[in-house]
Tab-separated table of C-alpha atoms and ligand atoms in Angstrom:
chain	number	residue	atom	x	y	z
A	1	MET	CA	54.562	36.536	-41.525
A	2	ARG	CA	53.446	33.734	-42.759
A	3	PRO	CA	51.039	34.219	-45.534
A	4	GLN	CA	47.417	33.589	-44.177
A	5	ILE	CA	45.097	32.239	-46.903
A	6	ALA	CA	41.355	31.206	-47.375
A	7	ALA	CA	41.435	28.751	-50.308
A	8	ALA	CA	37.832	28.009	-51.921
A	9	ASN	CA	37.144	24.308	-53.382
A	10	TRP	CA	34.231	24.344	-55.595
A	11	LYS	CA	35.076	20.995	-56.444
A	12	MET	CA	32.233	19.781	-58.882
A	13	ASN	CA	29.987	22.252	-58.583
A	14	LEU	CA	27.897	24.687	-60.740
A	15	THR	CA	26.656	25.560	-64.071
A	16	LEU	CA	28.520	28.728	-66.029
A	17	PRO	CA	25.640	31.187	-65.185
A	18	GLN	CA	25.906	30.277	-61.296
A	19	ALA	CA	29.957	30.353	-61.468
A	20	GLU	CA	29.576	33.883	-62.801
A	21	ALA	CA	27.346	34.755	-60.285
A	22	LEU	CA	29.086	33.254	-57.523
A	23	LEU	CA	32.646	34.716	-58.825
A	24	ASP	CA	30.753	38.264	-58.503
A	25	ALA	CA	29.589	37.615	-55.296
A	26	LEU	CA	33.036	36.491	-53.834
A	27	LEU	CA	34.412	39.464	-55.385
A	28	ALA	CA	32.478	41.786	-53.254
A	29	THR	CA	32.993	39.677	-50.171
A	30	SER	CA	36.452	38.484	-49.917
A	31	ARG	CA	38.175	41.478	-48.621
A	32	THR	CA	41.681	41.337	-47.364
A	33	THR	CA	43.014	43.707	-44.893
A	34	ALA	CA	46.473	42.592	-45.196
A	35	PRO	CA	48.809	41.732	-47.736
A	36	HIS	CA	50.032	38.840	-46.060
A	37	GLN	CA	46.082	37.334	-46.861
A	38	GLN	CA	45.405	35.701	-49.782
A	39	VAL	CA	42.506	34.169	-51.601
A	40	ILE	CA	42.271	31.403	-53.807
A	41	LEU	CA	39.525	30.080	-55.900
A	42	ALA	CA	39.670	26.289	-56.762
A	43	MET	CA	37.370	25.748	-59.624
A	44	PRO	CA	36.408	23.247	-62.187
A	45	PHE	CA	38.408	23.580	-65.537
A	46	PRO	CA	35.911	25.412	-67.872
A	47	TYR	CA	35.397	28.416	-66.152
A	48	LEU	CA	39.036	28.848	-64.973
A	49	PRO	CA	39.638	31.576	-68.322
A	50	LEU	CA	36.475	33.350	-67.092
A	51	ALA	CA	38.052	33.438	-63.244
A	52	ILE	CA	41.278	34.565	-64.573
A	53	SER	CA	39.659	37.482	-66.498
A	54	ARG	CA	37.482	38.526	-64.119
A	55	THR	CA	40.093	38.845	-61.368
A	56	ALA	CA	42.678	40.485	-63.366
A	57	GLY	CA	44.232	43.415	-61.104
A	58	GLN	CA	43.109	41.920	-57.746
A	59	SER	CA	46.496	40.988	-56.349
A	60	HIS	CA	45.087	38.972	-53.316
A	61	ILE	CA	43.249	36.328	-55.537
A	62	SER	CA	44.667	33.864	-57.098
A	63	ILE	CA	43.180	30.986	-59.059
A	64	ALA	CA	43.585	27.458	-59.203
A	65	ALA	CA	42.933	24.299	-60.854
A	66	GLN	CA	41.874	21.001	-58.605
A	67	ASN	CA	44.358	18.290	-60.620
A	68	CYS	CA	45.925	18.107	-63.717
A	69	HIS	CA	47.630	14.998	-65.324
A	70	HIS	CA	51.244	14.098	-64.599
A	71	LYS	CA	52.868	13.886	-68.303
A	72	PRO	CA	53.170	17.181	-70.076
A	73	SER	CA	51.200	16.393	-73.228
A	74	GLY	CA	49.930	13.276	-74.806
A	75	ALA	CA	47.518	10.563	-75.800
A	76	TYR	CA	44.997	10.863	-72.520
A	77	THR	CA	42.409	11.494	-74.064
A	78	GLY	CA	39.844	13.214	-71.225
A	79	GLU	CA	43.099	14.908	-69.125
A	80	VAL	CA	44.357	18.182	-68.660
A	81	SER	CA	48.200	19.006	-68.713
A	82	ALA	CA	50.120	20.975	-66.308
A	83	PRO	CA	50.989	23.505	-69.055
A	84	MET	CA	48.012	24.012	-70.506
A	85	LEU	CA	46.855	25.533	-67.243
A	86	ALA	CA	50.324	27.681	-66.875
A	87	SER	CA	49.213	29.089	-70.492
A	88	LEU	CA	46.020	30.299	-69.151
A	89	GLY	CA	47.429	32.076	-66.065
A	90	ILE	CA	46.635	29.502	-63.595
A	91	THR	CA	49.049	30.062	-60.333
A	92	HIS	CA	47.668	27.427	-58.124
A	93	ILE	CA	46.623	23.735	-57.862
A	94	LEU	CA	45.185	21.445	-55.744
A	95	ILE	CA	47.215	17.972	-55.531
A	96	GLY	CA	46.429	15.096	-53.547
A	97	HIS	CA	42.728	15.842	-52.280
A	98	SER	CA	41.198	13.255	-50.336
A	99	GLU	CA	38.860	12.945	-53.047
A	100	ARG	CA	40.697	12.394	-55.878
A	101	ARG	CA	43.242	9.832	-53.891
A	102	GLU	CA	39.923	7.883	-52.902
A	103	TYR	CA	37.783	7.982	-56.120
A	104	PHE	CA	40.343	8.380	-58.913
A	105	LEU	CA	42.715	5.796	-56.488
A	106	GLU	CA	45.729	8.110	-56.776
A	107	ASP	CA	48.191	7.473	-54.598
A	108	ASP	CA	51.615	9.280	-52.954
A	109	VAL	CA	53.830	7.931	-56.246
A	110	LEU	CA	51.327	9.263	-58.741
A	111	LEU	CA	50.895	12.344	-56.458
A	112	ALA	CA	54.597	12.905	-56.353
A	113	ALA	CA	54.877	12.650	-60.091
A	114	LYS	CA	51.781	15.403	-60.532
A	115	LEU	CA	53.780	17.750	-57.721
A	116	ASP	CA	56.584	17.415	-60.225
A	117	ILE	CA	55.012	18.624	-63.336
A	118	ALA	CA	53.300	21.447	-61.652
A	119	LEU	CA	56.396	22.466	-60.041
A	120	GLU	CA	57.943	22.758	-63.102
A	121	HIS	CA	55.571	24.429	-64.810
A	122	GLY	CA	55.529	27.206	-62.563
A	123	LEU	CA	52.230	26.092	-60.572
A	124	THR	CA	52.288	26.343	-57.077
A	125	PRO	CA	50.598	22.925	-55.431
A	126	VAL	CA	48.150	22.988	-52.790
A	127	PHE	CA	49.575	19.702	-51.161
A	128	CYS	CA	46.730	17.881	-49.265
A	129	CYS	CA	46.992	15.361	-47.282
A	130	GLY	CA	44.409	13.891	-44.267
A	131	GLU	CA	43.953	10.677	-42.032
A	132	PRO	CA	40.608	8.821	-42.433
A	133	LEU	CA	38.005	8.061	-39.503
A	134	ARG	CA	39.883	4.434	-38.618
A	135	VAL	CA	43.097	6.027	-38.425
A	136	ARG	CA	42.152	8.634	-36.267
A	137	GLU	CA	40.407	6.465	-33.874
A	138	ALA	CA	43.129	4.002	-34.160
A	139	GLY	CA	45.093	6.795	-32.937
A	140	THR	CA	47.703	6.528	-36.302
A	141	HIS	CA	47.336	10.003	-37.607
A	142	ASP	CA	50.188	11.507	-37.020
A	143	ALA	CA	52.393	8.918	-38.291
A	144	PHE	CA	49.808	8.048	-41.157
A	145	VAL	CA	49.659	11.876	-42.141
A	146	ALA	CA	53.513	12.026	-41.989
A	147	THR	CA	54.265	9.211	-44.495
A	148	GLN	CA	51.826	11.188	-47.181
A	149	LEU	CA	54.686	14.046	-46.577
A	150	ARG	CA	56.989	11.720	-46.909
A	151	ASN	CA	56.029	9.460	-49.977
A	152	SER	CA	55.073	12.399	-52.073
A	153	LEU	CA	56.891	15.714	-51.277
A	154	PHE	CA	60.592	14.601	-49.713
A	155	HIS	CA	61.786	13.875	-52.967
A	156	LEU	CA	62.123	17.553	-53.826
A	157	PRO	CA	64.751	19.779	-52.854
A	158	PRO	CA	64.808	22.312	-49.930
A	159	GLU	CA	64.182	25.302	-52.450
A	160	ARG	CA	61.158	23.256	-54.465
A	161	LEU	CA	59.678	22.360	-50.932
A	162	ALA	CA	59.653	26.184	-50.125
A	163	GLY	CA	57.413	26.690	-52.813
A	164	LEU	CA	54.557	24.878	-51.512
A	165	LEU	CA	51.069	24.928	-49.550
A	166	ILE	CA	49.981	22.324	-47.360
A	167	ALA	CA	46.208	21.367	-46.927
A	168	TYR	CA	45.688	19.474	-43.673
A	169	GLU	CA	42.155	17.870	-44.169
A	170	PRO	CA	40.991	15.090	-41.954
A	171	ILE	CA	38.859	13.214	-44.278
A	172	TRP	CA	36.347	12.357	-41.439
A	173	ALA	CA	35.874	16.126	-41.320
A	174	ILE	CA	35.250	16.592	-44.951
A	175	GLY	CA	31.808	17.486	-45.827
A	176	THR	CA	30.331	15.994	-42.640
A	177	GLY	CA	30.108	18.857	-40.553
A	178	ARG	CA	32.022	17.729	-38.357
A	179	THR	CA	35.299	20.153	-37.996
A	180	ALA	CA	38.263	18.982	-35.991
A	181	THR	CA	38.675	21.096	-32.709
A	182	ALA	CA	41.292	24.147	-33.014
A	183	GLU	CA	43.263	22.096	-30.718
A	184	GLN	CA	43.442	18.918	-33.369
A	185	ALA	CA	44.437	21.025	-36.141
A	186	GLN	CA	46.961	22.917	-34.399
A	187	GLU	CA	48.571	19.645	-32.678
A	188	MET	CA	48.990	18.217	-36.579
A	189	HIS	CA	50.120	21.327	-37.841
A	190	ALA	CA	52.958	21.780	-35.623
A	191	GLY	CA	53.498	17.764	-35.708
A	192	LEU	CA	54.011	18.310	-39.836
A	193	ARG	CA	55.902	21.757	-39.305
A	194	SER	CA	58.330	19.376	-36.956
A	195	VAL	CA	58.271	16.513	-39.699
A	196	ILE	CA	59.364	19.146	-42.749
A	197	ALA	CA	61.928	20.728	-40.278
A	198	ARG	CA	63.565	17.419	-39.434
A	199	HIS	CA	63.886	16.811	-43.243
A	200	ALA	CA	64.558	20.153	-44.412
A	201	GLY	CA	65.538	22.403	-41.325
A	202	ASP	CA	63.305	24.811	-39.164
A	203	THR	CA	63.739	27.824	-41.516
A	204	LEU	CA	62.440	26.354	-44.124
A	205	ALA	CA	59.810	24.650	-42.412
A	206	ALA	CA	58.291	27.932	-40.499
A	207	THR	CA	57.920	29.457	-43.904
A	208	ILE	CA	55.588	26.639	-45.751
A	209	PRO	CA	51.846	27.796	-45.014
A	210	ILE	CA	49.915	24.972	-43.728
A	211	LEU	CA	45.647	25.278	-44.197
A	212	TYR	CA	42.824	23.527	-42.172
A	213	GLY	CA	40.254	21.686	-44.463
A	214	GLY	CA	37.369	20.063	-43.500
A	215	SER	CA	33.895	21.693	-43.047
A	216	VAL	CA	35.403	25.194	-42.403
A	217	LYS	CA	32.654	27.922	-42.129
A	218	GLY	CA	32.520	31.489	-40.936
A	219	SER	CA	31.158	30.465	-37.756
A	220	ASN	CA	34.009	28.251	-36.362
A	221	ALA	CA	37.284	29.822	-39.255
A	222	GLY	CA	37.911	32.163	-36.497
A	223	GLU	CA	38.589	29.583	-33.507
A	224	LEU	CA	40.481	27.216	-35.924
A	225	PHE	CA	43.146	30.596	-37.745
A	226	SER	CA	43.876	31.459	-33.953
A	227	LYS	CA	45.763	29.106	-33.629
A	228	PRO	CA	49.940	29.813	-34.555
A	229	ASP	CA	50.550	26.802	-37.063
A	230	VAL	CA	46.921	27.198	-38.949
A	231	ASP	CA	47.539	29.474	-41.677
A	232	GLY	CA	44.028	30.052	-42.944
A	233	GLY	CA	41.570	26.997	-44.894
A	234	LEU	CA	40.771	25.388	-47.121
A	235	VAL	CA	37.349	25.332	-47.577
A	236	GLY	CA	34.009	23.036	-49.673
A	237	GLY	CA	31.083	23.627	-48.887
A	238	ALA	CA	30.776	26.919	-47.349
A	239	SER	CA	33.048	28.506	-50.481
A	240	LEU	CA	30.173	28.029	-52.683
A	241	ASP	CA	27.906	30.643	-50.100
A	242	ALA	CA	29.754	34.141	-50.821
A	243	VAL	CA	28.839	35.962	-47.516
A	244	ASP	CA	29.959	32.911	-45.682
A	245	PHE	CA	32.947	32.528	-47.459
A	246	GLY	CA	33.575	36.383	-46.769
A	247	ARG	CA	33.339	35.738	-42.939
A	248	ILE	CA	36.311	33.109	-43.466
A	249	VAL	CA	38.653	35.698	-45.311
A	250	GLY	CA	37.618	38.079	-42.848
A	251	ALA	CA	38.855	35.426	-39.866
A	252	LEU	CA	42.402	35.227	-41.398
A	253	LYS	CA	44.911	36.512	-38.658
A	254	GLN	CA	45.753	39.856	-39.090
A	255	ALA	CA	49.232	39.829	-37.539
B	1	PGA	P1	34.231	21.203	-46.985
B	1	PGA	O1	35.350	20.164	-48.006
B	1	PGA	O2	34.526	22.405	-46.007
B	1	PGA	O3	33.177	20.512	-47.744
B	1	PGA	O4	34.507	20.010	-45.614
B	1	PGA	C1	36.891	20.500	-47.940
B	1	PGA	C2	37.477	19.882	-48.403
B	1	PGA	O5	37.145	18.985	-49.468
B	1	PGA	O6	38.313	20.643	-49.208
């Protein structure tokens, strides 16, 4: 079975004492019950070393950064590089979150370069894609998201593609309380899998976990995760509540 993953995205939230308290609480609530179930915690840069040391020995938990620069080093004041993150022991990284695309003008070409540098330094990218409301309303969401994949991922050789996680996050569902229905999520995930299959073959496409993101909560995770192509969730707001996130972890497929 594909890995089933509950990924937390803290975004730009919490002070250090709050982050420490939430980490401790999450360690207590985020219990997995099978080896294919995994937890990823994506947090602000300053808290990464703390998270790495607090979660040491918890093999079901991985720590992720939320971004990196596309160059390995140099005169880029204020930026953080993939080799820096790898040297901390970070294993995963979010790439292409819609907030990065929208507020920091990250386009498909830049995201392809970020994917390359992340993979080169042994980080597993969680590649985020998803359409805005106007595209969903126009009914062109399948083509829109397929293009995001093609433009940022399909230069990769199949063995590198195989190391990715994908998160489908319709922008109209992020932080809005308006979740895609489980049917809408399943339809898009199955569509993405067939786009990947056409490019890299059915076997490879079948191995890539595709997470759903956008107002996932303890109360809706079970229904979303019950769909065959929904391999867990990327969770913003609800990941700041350890009890609710624990329910989301508990909703991951058992087998
Ligand atoms: P949300 O955010 O769960 O608060 O909608 C999801 C995300 O942006 O990854």
